[in-house]
Short mmCIF file of C-alpha atoms in Angstrom, two decimals:
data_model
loop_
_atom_site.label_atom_id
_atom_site.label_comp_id
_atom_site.label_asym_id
_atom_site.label_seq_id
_atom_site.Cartn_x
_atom_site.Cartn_y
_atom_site.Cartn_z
CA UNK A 1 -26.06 -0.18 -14.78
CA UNK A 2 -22.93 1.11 -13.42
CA UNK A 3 -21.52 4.41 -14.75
CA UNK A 4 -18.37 4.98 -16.21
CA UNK A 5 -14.91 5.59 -15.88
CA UNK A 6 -13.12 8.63 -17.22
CA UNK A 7 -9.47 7.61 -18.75
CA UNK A 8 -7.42 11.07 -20.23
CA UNK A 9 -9.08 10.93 -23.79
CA UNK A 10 -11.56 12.48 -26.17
CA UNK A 11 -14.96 12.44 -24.85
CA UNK A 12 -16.89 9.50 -26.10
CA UNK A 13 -13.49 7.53 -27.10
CA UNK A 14 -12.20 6.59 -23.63
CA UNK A 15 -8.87 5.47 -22.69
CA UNK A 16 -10.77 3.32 -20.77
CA UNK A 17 -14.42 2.76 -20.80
CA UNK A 18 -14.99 0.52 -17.91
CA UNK A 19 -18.47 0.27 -16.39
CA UNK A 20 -18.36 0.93 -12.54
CA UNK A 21 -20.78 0.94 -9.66
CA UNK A 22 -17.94 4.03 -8.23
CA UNK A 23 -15.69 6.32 -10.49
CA UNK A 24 -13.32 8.28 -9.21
CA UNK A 25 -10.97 10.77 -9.96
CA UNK A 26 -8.45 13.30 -8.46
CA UNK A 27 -5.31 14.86 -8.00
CA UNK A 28 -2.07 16.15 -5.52
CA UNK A 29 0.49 18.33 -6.59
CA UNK A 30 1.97 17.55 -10.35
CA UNK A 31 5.58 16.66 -9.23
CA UNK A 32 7.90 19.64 -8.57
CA UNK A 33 10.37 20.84 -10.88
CA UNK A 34 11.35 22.80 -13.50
CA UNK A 35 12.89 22.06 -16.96
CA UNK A 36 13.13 24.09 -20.29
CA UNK A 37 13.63 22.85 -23.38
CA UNK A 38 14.14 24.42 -26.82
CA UNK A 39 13.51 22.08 -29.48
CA UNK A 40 12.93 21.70 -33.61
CA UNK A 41 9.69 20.64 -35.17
CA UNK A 42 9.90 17.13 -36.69
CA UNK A 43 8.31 15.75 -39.14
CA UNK A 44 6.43 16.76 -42.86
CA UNK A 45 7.35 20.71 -42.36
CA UNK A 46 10.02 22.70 -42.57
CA UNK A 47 12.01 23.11 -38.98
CA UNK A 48 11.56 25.53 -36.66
CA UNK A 49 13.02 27.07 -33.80
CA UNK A 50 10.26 26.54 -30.80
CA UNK A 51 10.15 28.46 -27.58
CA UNK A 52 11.17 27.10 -24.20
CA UNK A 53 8.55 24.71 -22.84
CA UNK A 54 8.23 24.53 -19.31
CA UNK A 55 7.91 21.25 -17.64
CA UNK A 56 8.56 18.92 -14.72
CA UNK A 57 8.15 15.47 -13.61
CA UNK A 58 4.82 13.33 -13.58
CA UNK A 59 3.77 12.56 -10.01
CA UNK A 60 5.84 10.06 -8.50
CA UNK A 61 3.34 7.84 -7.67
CA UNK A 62 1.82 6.91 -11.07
CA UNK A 63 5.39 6.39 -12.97
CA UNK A 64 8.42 4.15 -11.83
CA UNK A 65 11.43 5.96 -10.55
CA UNK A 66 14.62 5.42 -12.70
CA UNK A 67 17.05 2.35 -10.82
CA UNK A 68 17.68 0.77 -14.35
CA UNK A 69 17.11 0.84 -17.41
CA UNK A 70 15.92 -1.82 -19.99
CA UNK A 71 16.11 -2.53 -23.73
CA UNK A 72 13.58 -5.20 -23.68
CA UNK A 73 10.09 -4.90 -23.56
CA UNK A 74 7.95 -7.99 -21.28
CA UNK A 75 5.14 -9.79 -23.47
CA UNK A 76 3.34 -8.90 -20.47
CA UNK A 77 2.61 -6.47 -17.96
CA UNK A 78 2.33 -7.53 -14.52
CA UNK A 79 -0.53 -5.13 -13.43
CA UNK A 80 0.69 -4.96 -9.98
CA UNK A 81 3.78 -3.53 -10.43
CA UNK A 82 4.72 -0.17 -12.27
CA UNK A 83 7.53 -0.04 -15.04
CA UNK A 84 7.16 2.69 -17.05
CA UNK A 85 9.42 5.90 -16.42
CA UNK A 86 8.44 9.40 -17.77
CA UNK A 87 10.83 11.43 -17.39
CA UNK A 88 9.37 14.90 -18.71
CA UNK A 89 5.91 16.17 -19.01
CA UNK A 90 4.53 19.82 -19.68
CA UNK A 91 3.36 21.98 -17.36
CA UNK A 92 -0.60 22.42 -16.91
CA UNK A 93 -2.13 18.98 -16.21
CA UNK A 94 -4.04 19.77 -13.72
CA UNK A 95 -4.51 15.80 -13.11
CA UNK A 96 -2.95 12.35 -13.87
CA UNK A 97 -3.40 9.09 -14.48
CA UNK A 98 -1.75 5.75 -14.66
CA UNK A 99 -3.30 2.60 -16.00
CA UNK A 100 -1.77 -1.13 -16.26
CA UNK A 101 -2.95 -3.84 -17.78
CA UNK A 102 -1.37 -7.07 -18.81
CA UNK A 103 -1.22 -5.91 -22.43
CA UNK A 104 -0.10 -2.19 -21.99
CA UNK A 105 0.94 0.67 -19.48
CA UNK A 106 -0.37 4.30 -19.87
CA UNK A 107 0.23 7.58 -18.46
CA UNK A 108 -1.98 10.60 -19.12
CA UNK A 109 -3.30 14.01 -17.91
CA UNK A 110 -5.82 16.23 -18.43
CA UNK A 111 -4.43 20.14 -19.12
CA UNK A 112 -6.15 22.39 -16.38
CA UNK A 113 -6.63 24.95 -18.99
CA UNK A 114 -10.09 22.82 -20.21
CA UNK A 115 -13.48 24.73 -20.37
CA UNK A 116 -16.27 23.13 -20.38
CA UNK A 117 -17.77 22.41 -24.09
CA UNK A 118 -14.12 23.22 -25.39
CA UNK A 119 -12.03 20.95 -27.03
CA UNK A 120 -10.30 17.41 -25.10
CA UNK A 121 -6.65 18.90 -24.17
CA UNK A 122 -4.01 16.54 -22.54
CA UNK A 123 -1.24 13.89 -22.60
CA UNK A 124 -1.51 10.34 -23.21
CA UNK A 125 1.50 8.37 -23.05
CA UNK A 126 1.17 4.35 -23.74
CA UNK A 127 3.70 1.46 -23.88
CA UNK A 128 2.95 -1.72 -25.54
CA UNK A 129 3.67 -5.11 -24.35
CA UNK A 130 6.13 -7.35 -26.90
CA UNK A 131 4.41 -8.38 -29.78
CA UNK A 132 1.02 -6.45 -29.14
CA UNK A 133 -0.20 -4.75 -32.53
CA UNK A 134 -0.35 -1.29 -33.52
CA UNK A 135 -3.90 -1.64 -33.83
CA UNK A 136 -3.83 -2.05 -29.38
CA UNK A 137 -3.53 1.72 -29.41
CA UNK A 138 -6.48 3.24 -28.28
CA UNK A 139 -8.63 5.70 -30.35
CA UNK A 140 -9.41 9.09 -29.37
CA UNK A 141 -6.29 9.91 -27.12
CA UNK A 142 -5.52 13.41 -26.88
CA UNK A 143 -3.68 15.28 -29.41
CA UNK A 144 -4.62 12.42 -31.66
CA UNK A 145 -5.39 13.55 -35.29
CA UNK A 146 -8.77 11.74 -36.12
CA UNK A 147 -8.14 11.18 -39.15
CA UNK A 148 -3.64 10.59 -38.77
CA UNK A 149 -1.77 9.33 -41.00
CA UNK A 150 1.67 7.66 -40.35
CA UNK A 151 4.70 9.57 -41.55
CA UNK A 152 8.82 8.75 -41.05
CA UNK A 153 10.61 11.15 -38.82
CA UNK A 154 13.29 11.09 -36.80
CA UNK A 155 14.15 8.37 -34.67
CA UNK A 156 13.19 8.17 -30.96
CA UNK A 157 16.02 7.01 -28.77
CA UNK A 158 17.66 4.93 -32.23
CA UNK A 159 13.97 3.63 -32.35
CA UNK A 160 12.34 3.71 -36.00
CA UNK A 161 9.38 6.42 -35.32
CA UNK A 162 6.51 7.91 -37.52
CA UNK A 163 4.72 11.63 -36.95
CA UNK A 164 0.95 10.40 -36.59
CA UNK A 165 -0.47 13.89 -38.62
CA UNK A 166 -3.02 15.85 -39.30
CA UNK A 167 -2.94 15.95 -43.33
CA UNK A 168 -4.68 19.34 -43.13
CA UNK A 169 -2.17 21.20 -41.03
CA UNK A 170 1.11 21.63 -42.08
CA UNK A 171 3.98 20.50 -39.61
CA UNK A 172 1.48 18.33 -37.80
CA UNK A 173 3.16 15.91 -35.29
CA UNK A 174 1.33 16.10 -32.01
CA UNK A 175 1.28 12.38 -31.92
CA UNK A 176 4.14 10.26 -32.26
CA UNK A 177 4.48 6.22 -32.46
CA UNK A 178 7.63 4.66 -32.05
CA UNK A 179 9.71 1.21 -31.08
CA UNK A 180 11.26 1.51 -27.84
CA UNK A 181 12.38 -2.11 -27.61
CA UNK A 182 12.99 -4.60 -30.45
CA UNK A 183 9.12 -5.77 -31.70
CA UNK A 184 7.50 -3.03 -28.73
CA UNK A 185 5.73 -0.14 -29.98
CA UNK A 186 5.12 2.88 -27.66
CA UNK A 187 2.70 6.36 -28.64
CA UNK A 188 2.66 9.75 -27.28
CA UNK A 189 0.31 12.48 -28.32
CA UNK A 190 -0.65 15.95 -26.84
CA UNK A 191 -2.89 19.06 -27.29
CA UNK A 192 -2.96 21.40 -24.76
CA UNK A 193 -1.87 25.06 -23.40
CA UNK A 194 2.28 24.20 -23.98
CA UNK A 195 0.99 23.37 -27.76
CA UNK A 196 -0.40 26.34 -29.36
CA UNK A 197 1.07 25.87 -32.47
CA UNK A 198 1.42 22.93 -34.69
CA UNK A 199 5.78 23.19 -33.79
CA UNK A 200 5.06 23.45 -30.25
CA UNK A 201 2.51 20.89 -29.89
CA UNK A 202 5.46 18.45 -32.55
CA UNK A 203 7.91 19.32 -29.63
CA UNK A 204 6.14 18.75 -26.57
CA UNK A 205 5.28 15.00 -27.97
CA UNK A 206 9.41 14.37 -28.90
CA UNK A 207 10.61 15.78 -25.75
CA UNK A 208 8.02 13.60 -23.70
CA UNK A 209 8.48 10.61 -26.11
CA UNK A 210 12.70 11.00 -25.31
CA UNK A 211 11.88 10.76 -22.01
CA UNK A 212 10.06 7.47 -21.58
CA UNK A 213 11.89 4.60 -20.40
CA UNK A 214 10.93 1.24 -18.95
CA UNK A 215 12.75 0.49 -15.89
CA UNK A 216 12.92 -2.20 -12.76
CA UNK A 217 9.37 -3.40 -11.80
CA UNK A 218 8.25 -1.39 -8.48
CA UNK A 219 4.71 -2.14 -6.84
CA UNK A 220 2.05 -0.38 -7.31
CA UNK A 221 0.71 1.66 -4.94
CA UNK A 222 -3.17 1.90 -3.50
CA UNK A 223 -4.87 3.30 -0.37
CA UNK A 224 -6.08 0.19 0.36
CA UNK A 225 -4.50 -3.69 0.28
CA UNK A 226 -6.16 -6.99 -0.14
CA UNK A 227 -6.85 -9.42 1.95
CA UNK A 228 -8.66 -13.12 2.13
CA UNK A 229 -9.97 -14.58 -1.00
CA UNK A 230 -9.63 -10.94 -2.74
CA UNK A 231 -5.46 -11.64 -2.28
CA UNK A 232 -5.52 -15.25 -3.86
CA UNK A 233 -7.41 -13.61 -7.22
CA UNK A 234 -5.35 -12.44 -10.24
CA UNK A 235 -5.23 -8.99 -11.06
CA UNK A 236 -5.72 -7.62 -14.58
CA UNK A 237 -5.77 -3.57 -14.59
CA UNK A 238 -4.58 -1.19 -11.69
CA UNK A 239 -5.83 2.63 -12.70
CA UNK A 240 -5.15 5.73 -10.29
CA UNK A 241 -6.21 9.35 -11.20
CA UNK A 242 -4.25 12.12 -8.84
CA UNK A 243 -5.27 15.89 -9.07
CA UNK A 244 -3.88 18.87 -8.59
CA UNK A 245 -7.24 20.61 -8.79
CA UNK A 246 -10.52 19.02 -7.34
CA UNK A 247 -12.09 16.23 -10.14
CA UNK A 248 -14.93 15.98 -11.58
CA UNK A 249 -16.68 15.24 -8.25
CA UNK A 250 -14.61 17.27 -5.78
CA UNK A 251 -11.99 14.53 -5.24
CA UNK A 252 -8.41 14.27 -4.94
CA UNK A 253 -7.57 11.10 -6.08
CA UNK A 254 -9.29 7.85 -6.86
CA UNK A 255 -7.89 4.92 -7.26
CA UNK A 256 -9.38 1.05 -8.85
CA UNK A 257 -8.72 -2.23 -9.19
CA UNK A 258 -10.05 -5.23 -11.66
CA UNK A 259 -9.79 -8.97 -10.55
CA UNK A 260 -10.41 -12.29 -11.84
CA UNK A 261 -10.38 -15.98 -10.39
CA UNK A 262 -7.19 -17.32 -10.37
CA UNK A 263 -6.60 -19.47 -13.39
CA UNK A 264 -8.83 -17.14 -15.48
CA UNK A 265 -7.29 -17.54 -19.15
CA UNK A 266 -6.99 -13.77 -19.62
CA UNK A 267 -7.14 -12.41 -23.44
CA UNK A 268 -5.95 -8.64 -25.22
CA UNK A 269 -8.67 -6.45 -25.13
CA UNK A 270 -10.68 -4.34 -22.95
CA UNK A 271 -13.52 -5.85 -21.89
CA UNK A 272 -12.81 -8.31 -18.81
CA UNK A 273 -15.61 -7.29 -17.09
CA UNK A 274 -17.88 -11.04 -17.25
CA UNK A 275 -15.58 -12.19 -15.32
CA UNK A 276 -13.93 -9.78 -13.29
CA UNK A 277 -14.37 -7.92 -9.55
CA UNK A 278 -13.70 -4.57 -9.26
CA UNK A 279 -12.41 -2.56 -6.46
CA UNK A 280 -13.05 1.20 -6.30
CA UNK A 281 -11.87 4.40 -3.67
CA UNK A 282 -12.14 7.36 -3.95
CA UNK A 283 -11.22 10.55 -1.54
CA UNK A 284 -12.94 14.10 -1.93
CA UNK A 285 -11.01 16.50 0.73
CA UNK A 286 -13.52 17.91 3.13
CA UNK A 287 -16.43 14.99 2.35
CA UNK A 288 -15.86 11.77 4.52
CA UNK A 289 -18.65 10.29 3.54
CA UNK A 290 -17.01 11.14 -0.73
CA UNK A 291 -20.80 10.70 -1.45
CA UNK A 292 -21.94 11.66 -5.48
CA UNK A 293 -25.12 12.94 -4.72
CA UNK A 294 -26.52 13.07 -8.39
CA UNK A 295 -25.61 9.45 -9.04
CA UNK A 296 -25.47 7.14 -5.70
CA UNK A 297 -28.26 5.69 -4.30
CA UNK A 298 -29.59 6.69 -0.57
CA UNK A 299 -27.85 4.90 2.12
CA UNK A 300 -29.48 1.69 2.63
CA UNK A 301 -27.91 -0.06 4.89
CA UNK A 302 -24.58 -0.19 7.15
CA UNK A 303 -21.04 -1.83 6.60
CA UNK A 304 -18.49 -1.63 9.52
CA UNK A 305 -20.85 1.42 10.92
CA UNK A 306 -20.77 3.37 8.14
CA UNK A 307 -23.71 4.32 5.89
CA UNK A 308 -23.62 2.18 2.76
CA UNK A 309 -25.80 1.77 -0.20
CA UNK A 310 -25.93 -1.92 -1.76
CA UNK A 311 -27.63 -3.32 -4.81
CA UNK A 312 -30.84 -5.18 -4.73
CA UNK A 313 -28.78 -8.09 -6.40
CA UNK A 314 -25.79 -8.03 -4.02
CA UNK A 315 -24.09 -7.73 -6.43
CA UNK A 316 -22.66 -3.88 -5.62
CA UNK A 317 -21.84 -2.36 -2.39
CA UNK A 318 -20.79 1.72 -1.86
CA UNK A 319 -19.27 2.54 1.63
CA UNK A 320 -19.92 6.29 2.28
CA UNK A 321 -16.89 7.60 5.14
CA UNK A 322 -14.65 4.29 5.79
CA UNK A 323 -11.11 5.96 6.14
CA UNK A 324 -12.67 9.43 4.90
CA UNK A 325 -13.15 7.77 1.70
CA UNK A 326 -15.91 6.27 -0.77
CA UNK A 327 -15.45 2.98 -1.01
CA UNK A 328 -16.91 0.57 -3.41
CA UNK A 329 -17.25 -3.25 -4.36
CA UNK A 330 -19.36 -4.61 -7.46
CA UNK A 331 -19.34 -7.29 -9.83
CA UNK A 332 -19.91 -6.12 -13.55
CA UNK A 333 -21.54 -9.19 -14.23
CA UNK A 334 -24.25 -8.35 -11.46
CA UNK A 335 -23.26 -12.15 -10.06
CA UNK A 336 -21.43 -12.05 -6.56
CA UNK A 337 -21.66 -11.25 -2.93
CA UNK A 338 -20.00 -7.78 -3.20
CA UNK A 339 -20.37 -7.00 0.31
CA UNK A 340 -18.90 -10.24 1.39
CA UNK A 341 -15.43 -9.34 -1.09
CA UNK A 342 -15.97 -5.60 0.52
CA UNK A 343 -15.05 -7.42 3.95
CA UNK A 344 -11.41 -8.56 2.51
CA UNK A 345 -10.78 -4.80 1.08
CA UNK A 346 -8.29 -2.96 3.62
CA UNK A 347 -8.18 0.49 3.63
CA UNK A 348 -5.25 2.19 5.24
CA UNK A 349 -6.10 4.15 7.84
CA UNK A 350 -5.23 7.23 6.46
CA UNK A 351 -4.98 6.95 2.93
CA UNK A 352 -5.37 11.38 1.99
CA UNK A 353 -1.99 11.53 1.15
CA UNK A 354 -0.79 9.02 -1.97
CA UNK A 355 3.05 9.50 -0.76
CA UNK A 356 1.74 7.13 2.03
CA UNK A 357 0.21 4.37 -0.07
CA UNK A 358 1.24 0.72 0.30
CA UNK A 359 1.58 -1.95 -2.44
CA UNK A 360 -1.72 -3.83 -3.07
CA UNK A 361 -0.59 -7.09 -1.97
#
């Protein structure tokens, strides 16, 4: 069985569970800048002055850049092309992460101030397609109360919004839900080093939440492109991590892609993985070969002339050193010829850098 993902959310609750012959994840620089903010808690406590936050910009590769702006929100999401904006996140997130599906866009970090058997600390920001249900949010995100319950506050933009709080601690807002188009719902939540205190965790959500926008579509970016039959399939998620300290395996970034046969009726919901290829790189800085030595197999054979390990089935292939990268092909269904797809997967040549990526197709 192939292990799993790891989306910006509370252990055992994934963003996004998604099982995976590779897994990747990484990080460059969080975007530069600057920006303070002094803000009031919102919603069931009293207000209260807050310190300045300090903040910057998410990493312009996972969000759209700003050429205009829209009040309407698609009843889908074209996963090949990026139109979310966030405008404003906190500092410490010592790595990102952008996820699109057809149903819903998300942007999320991890805070760098994690220790290991602490408490989940991040960002999650998620956009809803048209019409999609409240009930499409994920569980678990960070900052999430467990147990929230919805409460009116101040509107978000002139969009109706509720504090999503933690009955047990007064002032709680660390999550907020609100409509940022007519019938288009839209959630932030945080926990994390900017939020030490119920106000300053209320804050960091609003000023993030005031900052989202949707915006012209602009492709998404990947280290690699498709080619052959891999460019005539449809595809249904596009997830990149980026770090700005090494991941959980040394890497810098890693990077995925899930397909389907064209014509594939498509449904909400997570699991597309029956019928679905997926497409996985990942780069760890000073490791061509990007190898996970507790969890991929010896090399057992060669692609292109680099060592590779493929399934007994086929049905996965893992490319140790093409581009300086690990490089990965399976089929979740165990059903396919994965190193026959691996053959129309083109990696640029020197993908280290993300401000070099090209659009997938």
């Amino acid at each position: 069985m192939a292990p799993k993902s790891i989306g910006m959310i509370a252990k055992g609750r994934r963003i996004r569970a998604v099982k995976r012959a590779v897994a990747g994840f990484a990080a460059v620089t969080v975007a530069e800048g600057v920006g303070l903010f002094t803000a009031l808690q919102t919603g069931s406590g009293p207000d209260q002055t807050v310190p300045p936050v300090a903040g910057g910009a998410p990493n312009p590769v996972l969000v759209a850049a700003i050429s205009s702006t829209t009040t309407e929100a698609p009843v889908r999401f074209d996963p090949l092309s990026r139109t979310l904006n966030v405008g404003w996140i906190p500092a410490g997130l010592g790595g990102q992460h952008a996820d699109i599906t057809p149903w819903q866009q998300t942007f999320s970090g991890h805070d760098s101030a994690y220790v290991n058997g602490g408490p989940d600390i991040g960002l999650v920001v998620t956009v809803l397609a048209k019409k999609r249900p409240i009930s499409d949010f994920y569980d678990g995100a960070l900052g999430l109360p467990p147990a929230a319950v919805a409460k009116p506050t101040e509107p978000v933009n002139g969009g109706a919004a509720e504090c999503l709080t933690d009955p047990q601690v007064l002032g709680s807002c660390s999550a907020i839900r609100w409509q940022y188009a007519p019938d288009a719902w839209a959630r932030v939540s945080y926990a994390g080093s900017a939020g030490a205190t119920p106000a300053q965790a209320a804050a960091v959500a609003r000023r993030v939440a005031e900052s989202v926008t949707l915006t012209k579509d602009q492709a998404v970016r990947m280290p690699f492109t498709l080619t052959g039959k891999l460019a005539g399939m449809t595809v249904t998620r596009t997830s990149t991590q980026i770090y700005s300290t090494p991941g959980f395996h040394g890497e810098a970034w890693s990077a995925s892609v899930q397909l389907v046969p064209t014509g594939t009726v498509v449904k909400p919901g997570e699991n597309l993985d029956p019928i679905s290829l997926s497409v996985d790189v990942m780069f760890v800085p000073g490791d061509p070969s990007g190898r996970i030595k507790d969890r991929d197999g010896e090399p057992n054979t060669t692609v292109n002339g680099h060592p590779a390990w493929r399934s007994a089935d086929g049905a996965a292939v893992i490319v140790f050193g093409a581009s300086d990268t690990r490089s990965a092909v399976w089929y979740p269904d165990d059903h396919g010829d994965a190193t026959a797809a691996y053959a129309d997967v083109a990696l640029l040549a020197h993908p280290a850098d993300p401000a070099g990526w090209q659009p997938l197709k």
